[in-house]
Each structure stands twice: as structure tokens, then as C-alpha cells.
Amino acid sequence: MTVSPDLDRRFRDAAATLGLIDVGFDVVDTPIGDLLVAASERGLATISFDSDPGDRLEQLARIAGPRVLRSPRSVDLARRELDEYFQGGRRSFDLTVDLRALPPFTVSVLEELARVPYGETTTYGELARRVGHPRAARAVGTVMHHNRIPIVLPCHRVVGATGDLTGYAGGLDIKQALLELEGAR
């Protein structure tokens, strides 16, 4: 049996309207490539450079609940703010983020990361110092590596102690492009 695109869309919209989705996701087209974007009732839950949802959606189902459904409507706000960011009209995000199931250290690092201004960079060591763990630069690097909401929680703004670009989940070319977009490079 084949389902028409219209019926499929109405089904997904009805599920969202009735609150039957734990995590809604869609693939968002951006100048740096397709991004998997997912949101729960608590807020933005992930942005992934890998638009193949597999493992990331399984992780979100374990955290937020098993009802994970492709629902473009669920990520409309995130899509709009990302579009504005990439068009140069947004310097900060107004999105609520869903950080549940993360350890307190990780949450504190991500909250401090969110304070790094548009167009500026900081170092892993400086972030570690700001969260009260001045010797934890490597641990901060691990948090950046596992940041499930890049761009909105701007781990691309974190550079090495010498100012060099270091690892980035989307690749160093994407990190460079984001910093150039913001005028930081």
C-alpha cells in the first residue's frame, strides 16, 4: 500500500498537534550541507552534520522517549533561526535546548559555551577556567566533541591554545566556514 505525500504530511501534523511525538526531526538544507535537526517538547535536542538519522535518533529515543518521527513542523523554529543565522541576520539563538541526560560538568561547559559571543573565539583552557576547572581543557575538548547541538551551542568558536583550529564534528572546513561567516577568521 502506498501512502500519498498529502496523507503522510497530515498524519505527521496530527501526531505533532496531539502531542504524540517525543522527538520530531527533519533534515534542514543549509549552506554548509544538510543538517539533521531534532526537537523534543523541552527544546532543541540535536543538530547533526550526519543527515542519516540512525544512531543519533536511537540515542534521542533512549533519552526523550521512543516516539521519534520525522516531523518538519517540530523543527520549524530551529529551521527559521538557522536560516537567519546563515543569511547573516542572526547573531544569537533564542532556542530552548534540551540537555537532559548530560552530566553536570557537561551542562556547565555548554552553558558557558553559549556565552561566547558571535564573531569571537575562546580556547578550551579558557572555557575550563570559566567553569571552575582550570586544568580540565582536555575534558572541555571532549564535551565539544560530543556537543549534540553544534552551531546553536557554538563549539566552532573554540580553538586551540595557540589559536589554531582543532577538531570539529562537521570537519575543519565547516568550522572555518562558520568562523568566516561570523567574521572571526
JSON list of C-alpha atoms in Angstrom, two decimals:
[
{"chain": "A", "resi": 1, "resn": "MET", "atom": "CA", "xyz": [0.00, 0.00, 0.00]},
{"chain": "A", "resi": 2, "resn": "THR", "atom": "CA", "xyz": [1.31, 3.42, -0.93]},
{"chain": "A", "resi": 3, "resn": "VAL", "atom": "CA", "xyz": [0.57, 6.46, 1.18]},
{"chain": "A", "resi": 4, "resn": "SER", "atom": "CA", "xyz": [0.20, 9.75, -0.63]},
{"chain": "A", "resi": 5, "resn": "PRO", "atom": "CA", "xyz": [2.52, 12.60, 0.36]},
{"chain": "A", "resi": 6, "resn": "ASP", "atom": "CA", "xyz": [-0.52, 14.62, 1.45]},
{"chain": "A", "resi": 7, "resn": "LEU", "atom": "CA", "xyz": [-1.80, 11.85, 3.76]},
{"chain": "A", "resi": 8, "resn": "ASP", "atom": "CA", "xyz": [1.71, 11.36, 5.15]},
{"chain": "A", "resi": 9, "resn": "ARG", "atom": "CA", "xyz": [2.02, 15.10, 5.90]},
{"chain": "A", "resi": 10, "resn": "ARG", "atom": "CA", "xyz": [-1.43, 15.19, 7.56]},
{"chain": "A", "resi": 11, "resn": "PHE", "atom": "CA", "xyz": [-0.53, 12.16, 9.70]},
{"chain": "A", "resi": 12, "resn": "ARG", "atom": "CA", "xyz": [2.71, 13.79, 10.88]},
{"chain": "A", "resi": 13, "resn": "ASP", "atom": "CA", "xyz": [1.00, 17.13, 11.53]},
{"chain": "A", "resi": 14, "resn": "ALA", "atom": "CA", "xyz": [-1.78, 15.41, 13.51]},
{"chain": "A", "resi": 15, "resn": "ALA", "atom": "CA", "xyz": [0.77, 13.50, 15.61]},
{"chain": "A", "resi": 16, "resn": "ALA", "atom": "CA", "xyz": [2.53, 16.77, 16.42]},
{"chain": "A", "resi": 17, "resn": "THR", "atom": "CA", "xyz": [-0.74, 18.58, 17.20]},
{"chain": "A", "resi": 18, "resn": "LEU", "atom": "CA", "xyz": [-1.87, 15.80, 19.54]},
{"chain": "A", "resi": 19, "resn": "GLY", "atom": "CA", "xyz": [1.46, 15.70, 21.37]},
{"chain": "A", "resi": 20, "resn": "LEU", "atom": "CA", "xyz": [2.19, 12.16, 20.24]},
{"chain": "A", "resi": 21, "resn": "ILE", "atom": "CA", "xyz": [5.81, 12.82, 19.33]},
{"chain": "A", "resi": 22, "resn": "ASP", "atom": "CA", "xyz": [8.64, 12.59, 21.86]},
{"chain": "A", "resi": 23, "resn": "VAL", "atom": "CA", "xyz": [11.19, 13.81, 19.32]},
{"chain": "A", "resi": 24, "resn": "GLY", "atom": "CA", "xyz": [10.39, 15.33, 15.95]},
{"chain": "A", "resi": 25, "resn": "PHE", "atom": "CA", "xyz": [13.11, 15.71, 13.36]},
{"chain": "A", "resi": 26, "resn": "ASP", "atom": "CA", "xyz": [13.79, 16.81, 9.83]},
{"chain": "A", "resi": 27, "resn": "VAL", "atom": "CA", "xyz": [16.73, 17.34, 7.51]},
{"chain": "A", "resi": 28, "resn": "VAL", "atom": "CA", "xyz": [17.44, 21.03, 7.04]},
{"chain": "A", "resi": 29, "resn": "ASP", "atom": "CA", "xyz": [19.24, 22.31, 3.95]},
{"chain": "A", "resi": 30, "resn": "THR", "atom": "CA", "xyz": [21.96, 24.86, 4.82]},
{"chain": "A", "resi": 31, "resn": "PRO", "atom": "CA", "xyz": [24.92, 26.46, 3.04]},
{"chain": "A", "resi": 32, "resn": "ILE", "atom": "CA", "xyz": [27.23, 24.02, 4.86]},
{"chain": "A", "resi": 33, "resn": "GLY", "atom": "CA", "xyz": [25.19, 20.96, 3.86]},
{"chain": "A", "resi": 34, "resn": "ASP", "atom": "CA", "xyz": [22.20, 19.05, 5.14]},
{"chain": "A", "resi": 35, "resn": "LEU", "atom": "CA", "xyz": [21.77, 19.01, 8.91]},
{"chain": "A", "resi": 36, "resn": "LEU", "atom": "CA", "xyz": [19.66, 16.59, 10.90]},
{"chain": "A", "resi": 37, "resn": "VAL", "atom": "CA", "xyz": [17.70, 18.77, 13.35]},
{"chain": "A", "resi": 38, "resn": "ALA", "atom": "CA", "xyz": [15.57, 17.28, 16.14]},
{"chain": "A", "resi": 39, "resn": "ALA", "atom": "CA", "xyz": [13.46, 18.80, 18.89]},
{"chain": "A", "resi": 40, "resn": "SER", "atom": "CA", "xyz": [11.59, 17.47, 21.90]},
{"chain": "A", "resi": 41, "resn": "GLU", "atom": "CA", "xyz": [8.91, 19.18, 23.96]},
{"chain": "A", "resi": 42, "resn": "ARG", "atom": "CA", "xyz": [11.78, 20.55, 26.10]},
{"chain": "A", "resi": 43, "resn": "GLY", "atom": "CA", "xyz": [13.59, 22.19, 23.20]},
{"chain": "A", "resi": 44, "resn": "LEU", "atom": "CA", "xyz": [16.16, 21.66, 20.50]},
{"chain": "A", "resi": 45, "resn": "ALA", "atom": "CA", "xyz": [17.67, 18.22, 21.11]},
{"chain": "A", "resi": 46, "resn": "THR", "atom": "CA", "xyz": [20.22, 17.80, 18.33]},
{"chain": "A", "resi": 47, "resn": "ILE", "atom": "CA", "xyz": [21.83, 19.21, 15.24]},
{"chain": "A", "resi": 48, "resn": "SER", "atom": "CA", "xyz": [23.89, 16.64, 13.41]},
{"chain": "A", "resi": 49, "resn": "PHE", "atom": "CA", "xyz": [26.17, 17.05, 10.43]},
{"chain": "A", "resi": 50, "resn": "ASP", "atom": "CA", "xyz": [25.29, 13.46, 9.52]},
{"chain": "A", "resi": 51, "resn": "SER", "atom": "CA", "xyz": [21.88, 13.73, 7.88]},
{"chain": "A", "resi": 52, "resn": "ASP", "atom": "CA", "xyz": [21.46, 9.94, 8.16]},
{"chain": "A", "resi": 53, "resn": "PRO", "atom": "CA", "xyz": [19.50, 9.78, 11.41]},
{"chain": "A", "resi": 54, "resn": "GLY", "atom": "CA", "xyz": [20.29, 6.21, 12.53]},
{"chain": "A", "resi": 55, "resn": "ASP", "atom": "CA", "xyz": [22.42, 6.28, 15.68]},
{"chain": "A", "resi": 56, "resn": "ARG", "atom": "CA", "xyz": [21.58, 9.85, 16.69]},
{"chain": "A", "resi": 57, "resn": "LEU", "atom": "CA", "xyz": [17.84, 9.20, 16.68]},
{"chain": "A", "resi": 58, "resn": "GLU", "atom": "CA", "xyz": [18.28, 5.97, 18.65]},
{"chain": "A", "resi": 59, "resn": "GLN", "atom": "CA", "xyz": [20.21, 7.95, 21.26]},
{"chain": "A", "resi": 60, "resn": "LEU", "atom": "CA", "xyz": [17.44, 10.56, 21.42]},
{"chain": "A", "resi": 61, "resn": "ALA", "atom": "CA", "xyz": [14.80, 7.83, 21.76]},
{"chain": "A", "resi": 62, "resn": "ARG", "atom": "CA", "xyz": [16.66, 6.45, 24.80]},
{"chain": "A", "resi": 63, "resn": "ILE", "atom": "CA", "xyz": [16.80, 9.96, 26.31]},
{"chain": "A", "resi": 64, "resn": "ALA", "atom": "CA", "xyz": [13.45, 11.52, 25.40]},
{"chain": "A", "resi": 65, "resn": "GLY", "atom": "CA", "xyz": [11.14, 8.63, 24.59]},
{"chain": "A", "resi": 66, "resn": "PRO", "atom": "CA", "xyz": [10.52, 6.12, 21.82]},
{"chain": "A", "resi": 67, "resn": "ARG", "atom": "CA", "xyz": [8.08, 8.16, 19.72]},
{"chain": "A", "resi": 68, "resn": "VAL", "atom": "CA", "xyz": [10.57, 9.61, 17.24]},
{"chain": "A", "resi": 69, "resn": "LEU", "atom": "CA", "xyz": [9.04, 10.78, 13.99]},
{"chain": "A", "resi": 70, "resn": "ARG", "atom": "CA", "xyz": [10.10, 12.82, 11.02]},
{"chain": "A", "resi": 71, "resn": "SER", "atom": "CA", "xyz": [8.02, 15.93, 11.54]},
{"chain": "A", "resi": 72, "resn": "PRO", "atom": "CA", "xyz": [9.16, 19.07, 9.72]},
{"chain": "A", "resi": 73, "resn": "ARG", "atom": "CA", "xyz": [6.75, 21.15, 11.81]},
{"chain": "A", "resi": 74, "resn": "SER", "atom": "CA", "xyz": [8.57, 20.10, 15.00]},
{"chain": "A", "resi": 75, "resn": "VAL", "atom": "CA", "xyz": [11.73, 21.90, 13.92]},
{"chain": "A", "resi": 76, "resn": "ASP", "atom": "CA", "xyz": [10.21, 24.95, 12.18]},
{"chain": "A", "resi": 77, "resn": "LEU", "atom": "CA", "xyz": [11.53, 27.41, 14.78]},
{"chain": "A", "resi": 78, "resn": "ALA", "atom": "CA", "xyz": [15.04, 25.94, 14.67]},
{"chain": "A", "resi": 79, "resn": "ARG", "atom": "CA", "xyz": [14.96, 25.91, 10.86]},
{"chain": "A", "resi": 80, "resn": "ARG", "atom": "CA", "xyz": [13.95, 29.60, 10.78]},
{"chain": "A", "resi": 81, "resn": "GLU", "atom": "CA", "xyz": [16.66, 30.66, 13.24]},
{"chain": "A", "resi": 82, "resn": "LEU", "atom": "CA", "xyz": [19.31, 28.60, 11.40]},
{"chain": "A", "resi": 83, "resn": "ASP", "atom": "CA", "xyz": [18.24, 30.20, 8.09]},
{"chain": "A", "resi": 84, "resn": "GLU", "atom": "CA", "xyz": [18.55, 33.65, 9.66]},
{"chain": "A", "resi": 85, "resn": "TYR", "atom": "CA", "xyz": [21.98, 32.76, 11.07]},
{"chain": "A", "resi": 86, "resn": "PHE", "atom": "CA", "xyz": [23.30, 31.55, 7.72]},
{"chain": "A", "resi": 87, "resn": "GLN", "atom": "CA", "xyz": [21.89, 34.64, 5.97]},
{"chain": "A", "resi": 88, "resn": "GLY", "atom": "CA", "xyz": [23.85, 36.82, 8.40]},
{"chain": "A", "resi": 89, "resn": "GLY", "atom": "CA", "xyz": [20.80, 38.22, 10.16]},
{"chain": "A", "resi": 90, "resn": "ARG", "atom": "CA", "xyz": [21.05, 36.34, 13.46]},
{"chain": "A", "resi": 91, "resn": "ARG", "atom": "CA", "xyz": [23.93, 36.62, 15.89]},
{"chain": "A", "resi": 92, "resn": "SER", "atom": "CA", "xyz": [22.41, 34.66, 18.77]},
{"chain": "A", "resi": 93, "resn": "PHE", "atom": "CA", "xyz": [19.79, 31.95, 19.05]},
{"chain": "A", "resi": 94, "resn": "ASP", "atom": "CA", "xyz": [16.60, 32.24, 21.07]},
{"chain": "A", "resi": 95, "resn": "LEU", "atom": "CA", "xyz": [16.01, 28.49, 21.09]},
{"chain": "A", "resi": 96, "resn": "THR", "atom": "CA", "xyz": [15.50, 26.50, 24.26]},
{"chain": "A", "resi": 97, "resn": "VAL", "atom": "CA", "xyz": [17.80, 23.48, 24.30]},
{"chain": "A", "resi": 98, "resn": "ASP", "atom": "CA", "xyz": [17.15, 20.03, 25.72]},
{"chain": "A", "resi": 99, "resn": "LEU", "atom": "CA", "xyz": [20.26, 18.98, 27.63]},
{"chain": "A", "resi": 100, "resn": "ARG", "atom": "CA", "xyz": [18.71, 16.20, 29.67]},
{"chain": "A", "resi": 101, "resn": "ALA", "atom": "CA", "xyz": [20.79, 13.11, 30.43]},
{"chain": "A", "resi": 102, "resn": "LEU", "atom": "CA", "xyz": [24.03, 15.09, 30.32]},
{"chain": "A", "resi": 103, "resn": "PRO", "atom": "CA", "xyz": [26.38, 15.14, 33.33]},
{"chain": "A", "resi": 104, "resn": "PRO", "atom": "CA", "xyz": [26.55, 18.38, 35.37]},
{"chain": "A", "resi": 105, "resn": "PHE", "atom": "CA", "xyz": [30.10, 19.19, 34.16]},
{"chain": "A", "resi": 106, "resn": "THR", "atom": "CA", "xyz": [28.98, 18.88, 30.53]},
{"chain": "A", "resi": 107, "resn": "VAL", "atom": "CA", "xyz": [25.95, 21.10, 31.14]},
{"chain": "A", "resi": 108, "resn": "SER", "atom": "CA", "xyz": [28.09, 23.75, 32.85]},
{"chain": "A", "resi": 109, "resn": "VAL", "atom": "CA", "xyz": [30.56, 23.75, 29.95]},
{"chain": "A", "resi": 110, "resn": "LEU", "atom": "CA", "xyz": [27.77, 24.01, 27.35]},
{"chain": "A", "resi": 111, "resn": "GLU", "atom": "CA", "xyz": [26.09, 26.83, 29.28]},
{"chain": "A", "resi": 112, "resn": "GLU", "atom": "CA", "xyz": [29.38, 28.72, 29.35]},
{"chain": "A", "resi": 113, "resn": "LEU", "atom": "CA", "xyz": [29.96, 27.92, 25.69]},
{"chain": "A", "resi": 114, "resn": "ALA", "atom": "CA", "xyz": [26.61, 29.57, 24.87]},
{"chain": "A", "resi": 115, "resn": "ARG", "atom": "CA", "xyz": [28.03, 32.82, 26.28]},
{"chain": "A", "resi": 116, "resn": "VAL", "atom": "CA", "xyz": [30.88, 33.00, 23.74]},
{"chain": "A", "resi": 117, "resn": "PRO", "atom": "CA", "xyz": [29.86, 35.95, 21.55]},
{"chain": "A", "resi": 118, "resn": "TYR", "atom": "CA", "xyz": [29.20, 35.77, 17.83]},
{"chain": "A", "resi": 119, "resn": "GLY", "atom": "CA", "xyz": [32.35, 36.56, 15.88]},
{"chain": "A", "resi": 120, "resn": "GLU", "atom": "CA", "xyz": [34.70, 35.77, 18.77]},
{"chain": "A", "resi": 121, "resn": "THR", "atom": "CA", "xyz": [36.64, 32.70, 19.76]},
{"chain": "A", "resi": 122, "resn": "THR", "atom": "CA", "xyz": [37.84, 31.23, 23.01]},
{"chain": "A", "resi": 123, "resn": "THR", "atom": "CA", "xyz": [40.09, 28.33, 23.95]},
{"chain": "A", "resi": 124, "resn": "TYR", "atom": "CA", "xyz": [39.44, 25.02, 25.63]},
{"chain": "A", "resi": 125, "resn": "GLY", "atom": "CA", "xyz": [41.57, 26.14, 28.55]},
{"chain": "A", "resi": 126, "resn": "GLU", "atom": "CA", "xyz": [39.66, 29.41, 28.93]},
{"chain": "A", "resi": 127, "resn": "LEU", "atom": "CA", "xyz": [36.33, 27.56, 28.97]},
{"chain": "A", "resi": 128, "resn": "ALA", "atom": "CA", "xyz": [37.73, 25.19, 31.58]},
{"chain": "A", "resi": 129, "resn": "ARG", "atom": "CA", "xyz": [38.79, 28.16, 33.70]},
{"chain": "A", "resi": 130, "resn": "ARG", "atom": "CA", "xyz": [35.36, 29.80, 33.34]},
{"chain": "A", "resi": 131, "resn": "VAL", "atom": "CA", "xyz": [33.59, 26.70, 34.69]},
{"chain": "A", "resi": 132, "resn": "GLY", "atom": "CA", "xyz": [35.94, 26.48, 37.67]},
{"chain": "A", "resi": 133, "resn": "HIS", "atom": "CA", "xyz": [38.16, 23.64, 36.42]},
{"chain": "A", "resi": 134, "resn": "PRO", "atom": "CA", "xyz": [41.26, 25.38, 35.04]},
{"chain": "A", "resi": 135, "resn": "ARG", "atom": "CA", "xyz": [43.13, 22.11, 34.46]},
{"chain": "A", "resi": 136, "resn": "ALA", "atom": "CA", "xyz": [40.30, 20.46, 32.52]},
{"chain": "A", "resi": 137, "resn": "ALA", "atom": "CA", "xyz": [40.98, 21.71, 28.99]},
{"chain": "A", "resi": 138, "resn": "ARG", "atom": "CA", "xyz": [41.00, 18.14, 27.61]},
{"chain": "A", "resi": 139, "resn": "ALA", "atom": "CA", "xyz": [37.71, 17.38, 29.34]},
{"chain": "A", "resi": 140, "resn": "VAL", "atom": "CA", "xyz": [36.26, 20.52, 27.76]},
{"chain": "A", "resi": 141, "resn": "GLY", "atom": "CA", "xyz": [37.54, 19.24, 24.40]},
{"chain": "A", "resi": 142, "resn": "THR", "atom": "CA", "xyz": [35.66, 16.00, 24.98]},
{"chain": "A", "resi": 143, "resn": "VAL", "atom": "CA", "xyz": [32.48, 17.97, 25.74]},
{"chain": "A", "resi": 144, "resn": "MET", "atom": "CA", "xyz": [32.95, 19.92, 22.49]},
{"chain": "A", "resi": 145, "resn": "HIS", "atom": "CA", "xyz": [33.48, 16.67, 20.57]},
{"chain": "A", "resi": 146, "resn": "HIS", "atom": "CA", "xyz": [30.21, 15.26, 21.91]},
{"chain": "A", "resi": 147, "resn": "ASN", "atom": "CA", "xyz": [28.19, 18.51, 21.71]},
{"chain": "A", "resi": 148, "resn": "ARG", "atom": "CA", "xyz": [24.89, 17.33, 20.29]},
{"chain": "A", "resi": 149, "resn": "ILE", "atom": "CA", "xyz": [23.71, 20.87, 19.42]},
{"chain": "A", "resi": 150, "resn": "PRO", "atom": "CA", "xyz": [26.55, 22.47, 17.43]},
{"chain": "A", "resi": 151, "resn": "ILE", "atom": "CA", "xyz": [26.11, 25.90, 15.85]},
{"chain": "A", "resi": 152, "resn": "VAL", "atom": "CA", "xyz": [23.45, 26.87, 18.43]},
{"chain": "A", "resi": 153, "resn": "LEU", "atom": "CA", "xyz": [25.88, 25.85, 21.19]},
{"chain": "A", "resi": 154, "resn": "PRO", "atom": "CA", "xyz": [28.81, 27.24, 19.22]},
{"chain": "A", "resi": 155, "resn": "CYS", "atom": "CA", "xyz": [31.66, 24.77, 19.67]},
{"chain": "A", "resi": 156, "resn": "HIS", "atom": "CA", "xyz": [33.06, 26.08, 16.37]},
{"chain": "A", "resi": 157, "resn": "ARG", "atom": "CA", "xyz": [34.12, 29.18, 18.35]},
{"chain": "A", "resi": 158, "resn": "VAL", "atom": "CA", "xyz": [36.53, 27.12, 20.48]},
{"chain": "A", "resi": 159, "resn": "VAL", "atom": "CA", "xyz": [40.11, 26.96, 19.22]},
{"chain": "A", "resi": 160, "resn": "GLY", "atom": "CA", "xyz": [43.39, 25.59, 20.47]},
{"chain": "A", "resi": 161, "resn": "ALA", "atom": "CA", "xyz": [45.59, 27.50, 22.92]},
{"chain": "A", "resi": 162, "resn": "THR", "atom": "CA", "xyz": [47.67, 28.85, 20.01]},
{"chain": "A", "resi": 163, "resn": "GLY", "atom": "CA", "xyz": [44.57, 29.97, 18.10]},
{"chain": "A", "resi": 164, "resn": "ASP", "atom": "CA", "xyz": [44.77, 27.04, 15.68]},
{"chain": "A", "resi": 165, "resn": "LEU", "atom": "CA", "xyz": [41.59, 25.33, 14.53]},
{"chain": "A", "resi": 166, "resn": "THR", "atom": "CA", "xyz": [41.26, 21.93, 16.11]},
{"chain": "A", "resi": 167, "resn": "GLY", "atom": "CA", "xyz": [38.84, 19.04, 15.61]},
{"chain": "A", "resi": 168, "resn": "TYR", "atom": "CA", "xyz": [35.21, 19.63, 14.74]},
{"chain": "A", "resi": 169, "resn": "ALA", "atom": "CA", "xyz": [32.42, 17.09, 14.21]},
{"chain": "A", "resi": 170, "resn": "GLY", "atom": "CA", "xyz": [31.48, 18.67, 10.89]},
{"chain": "A", "resi": 171, "resn": "GLY", "atom": "CA", "xyz": [35.10, 18.84, 9.77]},
{"chain": "A", "resi": 172, "resn": "LEU", "atom": "CA", "xyz": [37.62, 21.68, 9.95]},
{"chain": "A", "resi": 173, "resn": "ASP", "atom": "CA", "xyz": [36.36, 23.11, 6.66]},
{"chain": "A", "resi": 174, "resn": "ILE", "atom": "CA", "xyz": [32.90, 23.60, 8.20]},
{"chain": "A", "resi": 175, "resn": "LYS", "atom": "CA", "xyz": [34.43, 25.11, 11.35]},
{"chain": "A", "resi": 176, "resn": "GLN", "atom": "CA", "xyz": [36.42, 27.52, 9.19]},
{"chain": "A", "resi": 177, "resn": "ALA", "atom": "CA", "xyz": [33.30, 28.41, 7.16]},
{"chain": "A", "resi": 178, "resn": "LEU", "atom": "CA", "xyz": [31.26, 29.15, 10.32]},
{"chain": "A", "resi": 179, "resn": "LEU", "atom": "CA", "xyz": [34.02, 31.34, 11.75]},
{"chain": "A", "resi": 180, "resn": "GLU", "atom": "CA", "xyz": [34.32, 33.18, 8.41]},
{"chain": "A", "resi": 181, "resn": "LEU", "atom": "CA", "xyz": [30.54, 33.68, 8.33]},
{"chain": "A", "resi": 182, "resn": "GLU", "atom": "CA", "xyz": [30.81, 35.30, 11.76]},
{"chain": "A", "resi": 183, "resn": "GLY", "atom": "CA", "xyz": [33.86, 37.37, 10.79]},
{"chain": "A", "resi": 184, "resn": "ALA", "atom": "CA", "xyz": [36.09, 35.62, 13.32]},
{"chain": "A", "resi": 185, "resn": "ARG", "atom": "CA", "xyz": [38.56, 34.45, 10.64]}
]
